[in-house]
Amino acid sequence: MDLSVFGSPTDFQWGLANDPNFLNTAALYGISYQDILNYITPQVQQPTTLLTNQPDTSAQEAEAARIAAERAAEAAYYEEERRRLEAEEAARRAQEAALIEAERLAEIRRLEEAQAIYYPPVVEPTPEPVYNPVYYYASDGAAFLDQTQRNSYESNLQAIYVAQQQAAIAAQEAAARAAAEEQARIAAERAAAERAAQEAAARAAQEAAARAAQEAATRAAQEAAAKAAQEAATRAAQEAAAKAAQEAAAKAAADEAARQEALRVAEEQAKAAAAEAERIAKEQQEAKTAAEAAALAEQQRIAQEAAAKAAAELAAQQKAAEEAAAKVAAEEAAKLAAEKAAAEKAAAEQAALQNTEVSTQTGNQTMASRFTPEEEAAIVDYVVSNINNPTAIQQAAAQYGVTAQDLANVLGKPLETVQKYFLDAGVPQGTLLTGDVQRTFGTEGNITQLDKGEDFVVEKAIGMQGDKILVQAYDAYGLPTSTRLADPNTSEGKGWLQALGIVGGAIGLSNLATTGSLLGGTGTAVGGTG
């Protein structure tokens, strides 16, 4: 059944928490308690697994969520049954107490009636008219007067006794009514407290289950993205290494073949030169004239010069071949290194993009319960319009209770970027946007906690602007008062740096952040002196 036509899940939760007749009214429209639980229980959609070789745990998580919902529904049913039985038991006890009190009052009335029977009220006799008092003696008059007074006294005693009995019965009835009302009030308060505790426990269980499912989905997506990036980088590195090794082996084989060929050619040329020299020597020995010997010597010299020239040319060719091969190998190695670096950079960018998408999705889920789309658009427009006026953004955020995490979620930026933007602008710690401030003051042996109202001022280094230190001043309430630029090389700058080192830990120039921009990374410093 589609319950959205009757109201939102928040309306149903309010009805269960505040309207004791909510379930009876829902039953008139054919809506069961299980239908309401299924409607108000958040349904967490499991993300798609990025790697095909990862196990799909969506079925197990869905089953776990279903079991948790069934257990919550069962617990709510038994709790409702227990409250009903307790209410019936309280009503039965109240009825028994009323019957006992009625029997006691009836017994009192019965005793009064019996007393009236055994001790009837004395009816004063009507005195007879005295026609002639002369006929009565003085003793007769005294006796008559005494009897009249005694009858009046007994009648007064009987009236007092009856009034006392009626007052006692009325007091007992009032006490019984007060006791019954007190018992009913205590039972109602106990039932309300138990119902509120049960509803709080159910809400806490639902929120914990939703939060655990969301964290598990985010963690699984991040692990899958990291593993995919790592596997891609490892695979690219392995392929590059294998390719480089293969090309190096081919180059070594080619170099060895060229060297062997050069050695063979040189050996053949040496053999040819030796044979030619031997031939010339033989011809010289056989020459019969000096002219022939000189001609043969000239031929030998020419042959030796030709052999030397051929050997030099061969050596030059071999050296040129080796230089060309070395150049080709260097170019190939540089190309492989560039391809490997590009693959690693692409894998890192892909992993960062996936992490950014996951964090953005998580931030959007968080913002869904805090701001409407119109409010988010208004926040973005205001930040963009006042990007060069961080003080205005800070004041607006403080006015409407917008935290740094809210701005990070709406803008899709990391929380550190938002905090750094306000710190660079001179917005101090101790606000909604940048966190808490260290509120202690004194020397190393006499550090005291600042109380509100004490006239102390604390300074803290919050960033660098060029070669100067940006210093923020705070009052005793931890609120910012002014900012200024200090020279770290002066005695004054070194003095308060040392004081901050005593109060808040060692502070140096190396760990002071430089100023930057919120929406564009690094940029011009924002801030000033006060």
Coordinates of C-alpha atoms in Angstrom, one line a residue:
M1 CA 0.0 0.0 0.0
D2 CA 1.3 3.5 -0.9
L3 CA 1.2 5.4 2.4
S4 CA 2.6 8.6 0.9
V5 CA -1.0 9.7 0.1
F6 CA -1.6 9.8 3.9
G7 CA 1.6 11.7 4.9
S8 CA 5.4 11.6 5.0
P9 CA 7.4 9.1 7.2
T10 CA 8.0 12.0 9.6
D11 CA 4.2 12.4 10.1
F12 CA 3.8 8.7 10.8
Q13 CA 6.7 8.8 13.3
W14 CA 5.1 11.7 15.1
G15 CA 1.7 10.0 15.2
L16 CA 3.2 6.8 16.7
A17 CA 5.1 8.9 19.3
N18 CA 2.3 11.3 20.4
D19 CA -1.2 9.9 19.4
P20 CA -2.3 6.9 21.5
N21 CA -5.2 6.2 19.1
F22 CA -3.0 6.4 16.0
L23 CA -2.9 2.7 15.3
N24 CA -6.7 2.4 15.7
T25 CA -7.2 5.2 13.3
A26 CA -4.8 3.7 10.8
A27 CA -6.6 0.3 11.1
L28 CA -9.9 2.0 9.9
Y29 CA -8.1 2.7 6.6
G30 CA -6.6 -0.8 6.3
I31 CA -3.1 0.2 7.4
S32 CA -1.3 -2.3 9.6
Y33 CA 1.5 -1.7 12.1
Q34 CA 3.9 -3.6 9.8
D35 CA 3.0 -1.4 6.9
I36 CA 3.8 1.7 9.0
L37 CA 7.2 0.2 10.0
N38 CA 8.1 -0.7 6.4
Y39 CA 7.2 2.9 5.4
I40 CA 9.2 4.7 8.0
T41 CA 12.2 2.4 7.9
P42 CA 14.8 4.0 5.7
Q43 CA 15.7 1.9 2.6
V44 CA 19.5 2.0 1.8
Q45 CA 20.3 1.4 -1.8
Q46 CA 23.6 -0.6 -2.2
P47 CA 26.1 0.9 -4.6
T48 CA 27.1 -1.1 -7.7
T49 CA 30.4 -2.9 -7.3
L50 CA 33.1 -1.4 -9.4
L51 CA 35.1 -4.6 -10.0
T52 CA 33.6 -7.7 -11.5
N53 CA 35.7 -10.0 -9.4
Q54 CA 34.5 -8.5 -6.1
P55 CA 31.9 -10.5 -4.2
D56 CA 28.4 -9.0 -4.3
T57 CA 27.2 -8.5 -0.7
S58 CA 24.1 -6.6 -1.5
A59 CA 21.9 -9.6 -0.9
Q60 CA 23.4 -10.3 2.5
E61 CA 23.1 -6.6 3.5
A62 CA 19.5 -6.5 2.3
E63 CA 18.8 -9.7 4.3
A64 CA 20.4 -8.2 7.4
A65 CA 18.3 -5.0 7.0
R66 CA 15.2 -7.1 6.6
I67 CA 16.0 -9.1 9.7
A68 CA 16.7 -6.0 11.7
A69 CA 13.4 -4.5 10.6
E70 CA 11.5 -7.7 11.5
R71 CA 13.2 -7.8 14.9
A72 CA 12.3 -4.1 15.5
A73 CA 8.7 -4.8 14.4
E74 CA 8.5 -7.9 16.7
A75 CA 10.0 -6.0 19.6
A76 CA 7.4 -3.2 19.1
Y77 CA 4.6 -5.7 18.9
Y78 CA 5.6 -7.5 22.1
E79 CA 6.1 -4.1 23.8
E80 CA 2.6 -3.0 22.7
E81 CA 1.2 -6.3 24.0
R82 CA 3.0 -5.9 27.3
R83 CA 1.6 -2.4 27.7
R84 CA -1.9 -3.7 26.9
L85 CA -1.6 -6.4 29.5
E86 CA -0.3 -4.0 32.1
A87 CA -3.2 -1.6 31.4
E88 CA -5.7 -4.5 31.8
E89 CA -4.0 -5.6 35.0
A90 CA -4.1 -2.0 36.4
A91 CA -7.8 -1.8 35.4
R92 CA -8.6 -5.2 37.1
R93 CA -6.8 -4.1 40.3
A94 CA -8.7 -0.8 40.3
Q95 CA -12.0 -2.7 39.9
E96 CA -11.1 -5.1 42.7
A97 CA -10.2 -2.1 44.9
A98 CA -13.5 -0.4 44.1
L99 CA -15.4 -3.6 44.9
I100 CA -13.6 -4.0 48.2
E101 CA -14.3 -0.4 49.1
A102 CA -18.0 -0.8 48.2
E103 CA -18.2 -3.9 50.4
R104 CA -16.6 -2.0 53.3
L105 CA -19.0 0.9 52.9
A106 CA -22.0 -1.5 52.7
E107 CA -20.8 -3.1 56.0
I108 CA -20.6 0.3 57.6
R109 CA -24.1 1.1 56.5
R110 CA -25.3 -2.3 57.8
L111 CA -23.8 -1.7 61.2
E112 CA -25.4 1.7 61.3
E113 CA -28.8 0.2 60.5
A114 CA -28.3 -2.5 63.2
Q115 CA -27.3 0.2 65.7
A116 CA -30.4 2.1 64.8
I117 CA -32.5 -1.0 65.5
Y118 CA -30.9 -1.8 68.8
Y119 CA -30.5 1.8 69.9
P120 CA -33.5 3.6 68.4
P121 CA -33.4 7.4 68.7
V122 CA -35.2 8.8 71.7
V123 CA -38.3 10.6 70.8
E124 CA -39.1 13.3 73.2
P125 CA -42.6 13.0 74.5
T126 CA -45.0 15.8 74.0
P127 CA -45.8 17.4 77.3
E128 CA -49.4 17.4 78.2
P129 CA -51.0 20.7 78.7
V130 CA -51.1 21.8 82.3
Y131 CA -54.6 23.1 82.9
N132 CA -54.3 23.6 86.6
P133 CA -50.7 23.6 88.0
V134 CA -52.2 23.9 91.4
Y135 CA -52.9 20.1 91.4
Y136 CA -49.2 19.2 90.8
Y137 CA -46.8 18.8 93.6
A138 CA -43.3 20.2 93.5
S139 CA -41.8 16.7 93.4
D140 CA -43.8 15.9 90.3
G141 CA -42.6 19.0 88.5
A142 CA -38.9 18.2 89.3
A143 CA -39.3 14.6 88.0
F144 CA -40.9 15.8 84.8
L145 CA -38.2 18.4 84.2
D146 CA -35.4 15.8 84.8
Q147 CA -37.0 13.3 82.3
T148 CA -37.2 16.0 79.6
Q149 CA -33.6 17.0 80.0
R150 CA -32.3 13.4 79.9
N151 CA -34.2 12.7 76.6
S152 CA -32.7 15.8 75.0
Y153 CA -29.1 14.8 76.0
E154 CA -29.4 11.3 74.6
S155 CA -30.8 12.6 71.3
N156 CA -27.8 15.0 71.0
L157 CA -25.3 12.1 71.6
Q158 CA -27.0 10.0 68.9
A159 CA -26.8 12.9 66.4
I160 CA -23.1 13.4 67.2
Y161 CA -22.3 9.7 66.7
V162 CA -24.1 9.6 63.3
A163 CA -22.3 12.7 62.1
Q164 CA -18.9 11.2 63.1
Q165 CA -19.7 8.0 61.3
Q166 CA -20.7 9.9 58.1
A167 CA -17.6 12.0 58.2
A168 CA -15.4 8.9 58.6
I169 CA -17.2 7.2 55.6
A170 CA -16.7 10.4 53.5
A171 CA -13.0 10.6 54.4
Q172 CA -12.5 6.9 53.6
E173 CA -14.2 7.4 50.2
A174 CA -12.1 10.4 49.4
A175 CA -8.9 8.6 50.4
A176 CA -9.9 5.6 48.2
R177 CA -10.6 7.9 45.2
A178 CA -7.3 9.7 45.7
A179 CA -5.4 6.4 45.9
A180 CA -7.1 5.1 42.7
E181 CA -6.3 8.4 40.9
E182 CA -2.7 8.3 42.1
Q183 CA -2.4 4.6 40.9
A184 CA -3.9 5.5 37.5
R185 CA -1.6 8.5 37.2
I186 CA 1.5 6.5 38.1
A187 CA 0.5 3.7 35.6
A188 CA -0.1 6.3 32.9
E189 CA 3.3 8.0 33.5
R190 CA 5.1 4.6 33.6
A191 CA 3.4 3.5 30.3
A192 CA 4.3 6.9 28.7
A193 CA 7.9 6.6 29.8
E194 CA 8.2 3.0 28.6
R195 CA 6.6 3.9 25.3
A196 CA 9.0 6.9 24.9
A197 CA 12.0 4.7 25.8
Q198 CA 10.9 2.0 23.3
E199 CA 10.3 4.5 20.5
A200 CA 13.7 6.1 21.2
A201 CA 15.4 2.7 21.2
A202 CA 13.6 1.9 17.9
R203 CA 14.7 5.2 16.4
A204 CA 18.3 4.7 17.6
A205 CA 18.3 1.2 16.1
Q206 CA 17.0 2.4 12.8
E207 CA 19.5 5.3 12.6
A208 CA 22.3 2.9 13.6
A209 CA 21.3 0.4 10.9
A210 CA 21.0 3.1 8.3
R211 CA 24.3 4.7 9.3
A212 CA 26.1 1.3 9.3
A213 CA 24.7 0.5 5.9
Q214 CA 25.7 3.9 4.5
E215 CA 29.2 3.6 6.0
A216 CA 29.6 0.0 4.7
A217 CA 28.5 1.2 1.2
T218 CA 30.9 4.1 1.3
R219 CA 33.8 1.9 2.6
A220 CA 33.1 -0.7 -0.1
A221 CA 33.1 1.9 -2.8
Q222 CA 36.3 3.4 -1.6
E223 CA 38.0 0.0 -1.2
A224 CA 36.9 -1.0 -4.7
A225 CA 38.1 2.2 -6.3
A226 CA 41.4 2.0 -4.5
K227 CA 41.9 -1.6 -5.4
A228 CA 40.9 -0.9 -9.1
A229 CA 43.4 2.0 -9.2
Q230 CA 46.1 -0.2 -7.6
E231 CA 45.5 -3.1 -10.0
A232 CA 45.5 -0.8 -13.0
A233 CA 48.8 0.8 -11.9
T234 CA 50.4 -2.6 -11.2
R235 CA 49.2 -4.0 -14.5
A236 CA 50.5 -1.0 -16.4
A237 CA 53.9 -1.2 -14.5
Q238 CA 54.2 -4.9 -15.3
E239 CA 53.4 -4.4 -18.9
A240 CA 55.9 -1.5 -19.2
A241 CA 58.6 -3.6 -17.5
A242 CA 57.9 -6.6 -19.7
K243 CA 58.0 -4.5 -22.8
A244 CA 61.2 -2.7 -21.7
A245 CA 62.8 -6.1 -20.9
Q246 CA 61.8 -7.5 -24.3
E247 CA 63.1 -4.5 -26.2
A248 CA 66.3 -4.5 -24.2
A249 CA 66.8 -8.1 -25.0
A250 CA 66.1 -7.5 -28.7
K251 CA 68.5 -4.5 -28.7
A252 CA 71.2 -6.6 -27.0
A253 CA 70.8 -9.4 -29.5
A254 CA 71.0 -6.9 -32.4
D255 CA 74.1 -5.3 -30.9
E256 CA 75.7 -8.7 -30.5
A257 CA 74.9 -9.6 -34.1
A258 CA 76.3 -6.3 -35.3
R259 CA 79.5 -6.8 -33.3
Q260 CA 79.9 -10.3 -34.6
E261 CA 79.4 -9.1 -38.1
A262 CA 82.0 -6.3 -37.6
L263 CA 84.5 -8.8 -36.2
R264 CA 83.9 -11.2 -39.1
V265 CA 84.4 -8.4 -41.7
A266 CA 87.5 -7.1 -39.9
E267 CA 88.9 -10.6 -39.7
E268 CA 88.2 -11.2 -43.4
Q269 CA 89.9 -7.8 -44.3
A270 CA 92.9 -8.7 -42.1
K271 CA 93.2 -12.1 -43.8
A272 CA 92.9 -10.4 -47.2
A273 CA 95.6 -7.8 -46.2
A274 CA 97.9 -10.6 -44.9
A275 CA 97.4 -12.6 -48.1
E276 CA 98.1 -9.6 -50.2
A277 CA 101.2 -8.7 -48.1
E278 CA 102.4 -12.3 -48.4
R279 CA 101.8 -12.2 -52.1
I280 CA 103.7 -8.9 -52.5
A281 CA 106.6 -10.3 -50.3
K282 CA 106.7 -13.3 -52.4
E283 CA 106.7 -11.2 -55.6
Q284 CA 109.5 -9.1 -54.1
Q285 CA 111.6 -12.1 -53.4
E286 CA 111.0 -13.2 -56.9
A287 CA 111.7 -9.8 -58.4
K288 CA 114.9 -9.7 -60.4
T289 CA 115.4 -6.1 -60.6
A290 CA 115.4 -3.2 -58.0
A291 CA 112.7 -1.5 -60.0
E292 CA 110.4 -4.4 -59.7
A293 CA 111.1 -4.6 -55.9
A294 CA 110.4 -0.8 -55.5
A295 CA 107.1 -1.2 -57.5
L296 CA 106.2 -4.2 -55.3
A297 CA 107.0 -2.1 -52.1
E298 CA 104.9 0.7 -53.4
Q299 CA 102.0 -1.7 -54.1
Q300 CA 102.4 -3.2 -50.5
R301 CA 102.3 0.4 -49.0
I302 CA 99.2 1.2 -51.0
A303 CA 97.6 -2.1 -50.0
Q304 CA 98.4 -1.5 -46.3
E305 CA 97.0 2.1 -46.5
A306 CA 93.8 0.7 -48.1
A307 CA 93.5 -1.9 -45.4
A308 CA 94.0 0.7 -42.6
K309 CA 91.5 3.0 -44.2
A310 CA 88.9 0.2 -44.6
A311 CA 89.5 -0.8 -40.9
A312 CA 89.0 2.9 -39.8
E313 CA 85.8 3.2 -41.8
L314 CA 84.5 0.0 -40.4
A315 CA 85.3 1.2 -36.8
A316 CA 83.6 4.5 -37.5
Q317 CA 80.5 2.7 -38.9
Q318 CA 80.4 0.4 -35.9
K319 CA 80.7 3.4 -33.5
A320 CA 78.0 5.2 -35.4
A321 CA 75.8 2.1 -35.2
E322 CA 76.4 1.8 -31.5
E323 CA 75.6 5.5 -30.9
A324 CA 72.4 5.2 -33.0
A325 CA 71.3 2.1 -31.0
A326 CA 72.0 3.8 -27.7
K327 CA 70.0 6.8 -28.8
V328 CA 67.1 4.6 -29.9
A329 CA 67.3 2.7 -26.6
A330 CA 67.3 6.0 -24.6
E331 CA 64.4 7.4 -26.5
E332 CA 62.4 4.1 -26.0
A333 CA 63.2 4.1 -22.3
A334 CA 62.1 7.7 -22.0
K335 CA 58.9 6.9 -23.9
L336 CA 58.2 3.9 -21.7
A337 CA 58.8 6.0 -18.5
A338 CA 56.4 8.7 -19.9
E339 CA 53.8 6.1 -20.7
K340 CA 54.2 4.6 -17.2
A341 CA 53.9 8.0 -15.5
A342 CA 50.8 8.8 -17.6
A343 CA 49.2 5.5 -16.7
E344 CA 49.9 6.0 -13.0
K345 CA 48.6 9.6 -13.2
A346 CA 45.5 8.4 -14.9
A347 CA 44.9 5.7 -12.3
A348 CA 45.4 8.2 -9.5
E349 CA 43.1 10.7 -11.1
Q350 CA 40.5 8.0 -11.6
A351 CA 40.8 6.9 -8.0
A352 CA 40.6 10.5 -6.8
L353 CA 37.5 11.1 -9.0
Q354 CA 35.8 8.0 -7.6
N355 CA 36.6 9.0 -4.0
T356 CA 35.3 12.5 -4.8
E357 CA 32.1 11.1 -6.2
V358 CA 31.6 8.9 -3.2
S359 CA 32.3 11.8 -0.8
T360 CA 30.0 14.0 -2.8
Q361 CA 27.2 11.4 -2.7
T362 CA 27.7 11.0 1.1
G363 CA 27.6 14.8 1.5
N364 CA 24.5 15.0 -0.5
Q365 CA 22.9 12.3 1.6
T366 CA 23.9 14.3 4.7
M367 CA 22.6 17.6 3.3
A368 CA 19.3 16.0 2.3
S369 CA 18.2 15.9 6.0
R370 CA 19.3 19.5 6.6
F371 CA 18.7 21.8 3.7
T372 CA 16.2 21.9 0.8
P373 CA 17.4 22.2 -2.8
E374 CA 16.3 25.9 -2.7
E375 CA 18.3 26.6 0.4
E376 CA 21.4 24.8 -1.1
A377 CA 21.1 27.0 -4.2
A378 CA 20.8 30.1 -2.1
I379 CA 23.9 29.2 -0.1
V380 CA 25.9 28.6 -3.3
D381 CA 24.8 31.9 -4.8
Y382 CA 25.7 33.8 -1.6
V383 CA 29.1 32.2 -1.4
V384 CA 29.9 32.9 -5.1
S385 CA 28.7 36.5 -4.8
N386 CA 30.8 37.1 -1.7
I387 CA 33.8 34.9 -2.4
N388 CA 36.1 38.0 -1.9
N389 CA 34.4 38.9 1.4
P390 CA 34.9 36.0 3.8
T391 CA 33.8 38.1 6.8
A392 CA 30.3 38.4 5.2
I393 CA 30.2 34.7 4.6
Q394 CA 31.3 34.1 8.2
Q395 CA 28.6 36.4 9.7
A396 CA 25.8 34.9 7.5
A397 CA 26.9 31.4 8.5
A398 CA 26.9 32.3 12.2
Q399 CA 23.5 33.9 11.9
Y400 CA 21.9 30.9 10.3
G401 CA 23.9 28.2 12.1
V402 CA 25.7 27.0 8.9
T403 CA 28.9 25.0 9.8
A404 CA 32.0 24.4 7.8
Q405 CA 30.8 20.8 7.1
D406 CA 27.6 22.2 5.7
L407 CA 29.5 24.5 3.3
A408 CA 31.7 21.6 2.3
N409 CA 28.7 19.4 1.5
V410 CA 26.9 22.1 -0.4
L411 CA 29.9 23.3 -2.4
G412 CA 31.3 19.8 -3.0
K413 CA 34.7 20.7 -1.5
P414 CA 36.8 19.0 1.2
L415 CA 36.3 20.2 4.8
E416 CA 40.0 21.1 5.0
T417 CA 39.6 23.5 1.9
V418 CA 36.8 25.4 3.6
Q419 CA 38.6 25.7 6.9
K420 CA 41.8 26.8 5.2
Y421 CA 39.8 29.5 3.2
F422 CA 38.5 31.1 6.4
L423 CA 41.8 30.7 8.3
D424 CA 43.6 32.5 5.3
A425 CA 41.0 35.2 5.6
G426 CA 41.8 35.8 9.3
V427 CA 38.7 34.0 10.6
P428 CA 40.0 32.6 13.9
Q429 CA 39.5 29.3 15.6
G430 CA 36.7 29.2 18.1
T431 CA 33.9 29.8 15.5
L432 CA 31.4 27.6 13.7
L433 CA 33.6 27.5 10.7
T434 CA 37.1 26.6 12.0
G435 CA 36.8 24.7 15.4
D436 CA 37.9 25.4 19.0
V437 CA 40.5 27.8 20.3
Q438 CA 43.1 27.2 23.0
R439 CA 41.9 29.3 25.9
T440 CA 44.9 29.2 28.3
F441 CA 47.3 31.9 29.4
G442 CA 50.4 32.1 31.5
T443 CA 54.0 31.0 31.7
E444 CA 55.3 27.4 31.6
G445 CA 55.0 27.0 35.4
N446 CA 51.9 29.1 35.9
I447 CA 49.3 28.2 33.2
T448 CA 45.7 29.1 34.2
Q449 CA 42.4 28.5 32.6
L450 CA 40.7 31.7 31.4
D451 CA 37.3 32.5 33.0
K452 CA 34.8 34.6 31.2
G453 CA 35.1 38.2 32.2
E454 CA 38.9 38.1 32.9
D455 CA 40.7 40.9 31.0
F456 CA 43.2 38.8 29.0
V457 CA 44.1 38.7 25.3
V458 CA 45.5 35.7 23.5
E459 CA 47.3 35.8 20.1
K460 CA 47.8 32.9 17.7
A461 CA 49.6 32.5 14.4
I462 CA 47.0 31.4 11.8
G463 CA 48.9 31.7 8.5
M464 CA 51.6 33.3 6.4
Q465 CA 51.3 36.4 4.1
G466 CA 54.5 36.6 2.1
D467 CA 57.4 36.7 4.6
K468 CA 55.1 38.0 7.5
I469 CA 53.1 36.0 10.0
L470 CA 49.3 36.6 10.2
V471 CA 48.4 36.9 13.9
Q472 CA 44.9 36.6 15.3
A473 CA 43.9 38.1 18.7
Y474 CA 41.2 36.7 20.9
D475 CA 39.5 38.0 24.0
A476 CA 38.7 36.0 27.2
Y477 CA 35.6 34.6 25.6
G478 CA 37.6 33.0 22.8
L479 CA 36.1 35.5 20.3
P480 CA 38.3 37.2 17.6
T481 CA 39.1 40.9 18.1
S482 CA 41.7 41.8 15.4
T483 CA 44.4 40.5 13.1
R484 CA 47.9 41.9 12.3
L485 CA 51.1 41.1 10.5
A486 CA 54.2 40.4 12.5
D487 CA 57.9 40.1 11.5
P488 CA 59.2 36.8 12.9
N489 CA 62.8 38.2 13.1
T490 CA 62.0 40.9 15.7
S491 CA 62.2 40.3 19.4
E492 CA 58.4 41.0 19.7
G493 CA 57.6 38.3 17.1
K494 CA 60.0 35.8 18.7
G495 CA 58.5 36.6 22.2
W496 CA 54.9 35.8 21.4
L497 CA 56.0 32.8 19.2
Q498 CA 57.7 31.4 22.3
A499 CA 54.6 32.1 24.5
L500 CA 52.4 30.3 22.0
G501 CA 54.9 27.4 22.1
I502 CA 54.4 27.2 25.9
V503 CA 50.6 27.4 25.7
G504 CA 49.6 25.6 22.6
G505 CA 52.6 23.5 21.5
A506 CA 55.7 24.3 19.4
I507 CA 54.9 26.7 16.6
G508 CA 57.3 27.4 13.8
L509 CA 57.3 29.0 10.4
S510 CA 57.6 25.6 8.7
N511 CA 54.1 24.5 9.7
L512 CA 52.2 27.7 9.1
A513 CA 49.8 27.4 6.1
T514 CA 50.0 29.9 3.3
T515 CA 46.8 31.7 2.2
G516 CA 44.6 30.3 -0.5
S517 CA 41.1 30.5 -2.2
L518 CA 38.0 28.5 -1.3
L519 CA 36.8 27.7 -4.8
G520 CA 40.0 27.7 -6.8
G521 CA 42.9 26.1 -4.8
T522 CA 45.8 28.5 -4.2
G523 CA 45.4 32.2 -4.7
T524 CA 46.0 35.7 -3.3
A525 CA 46.1 36.1 0.5
V526 CA 42.9 37.2 2.1
G527 CA 43.0 39.1 5.4
G528 CA 44.5 42.2 6.9
T529 CA 45.8 43.8 10.0
G530 CA 43.9 45.2 12.9

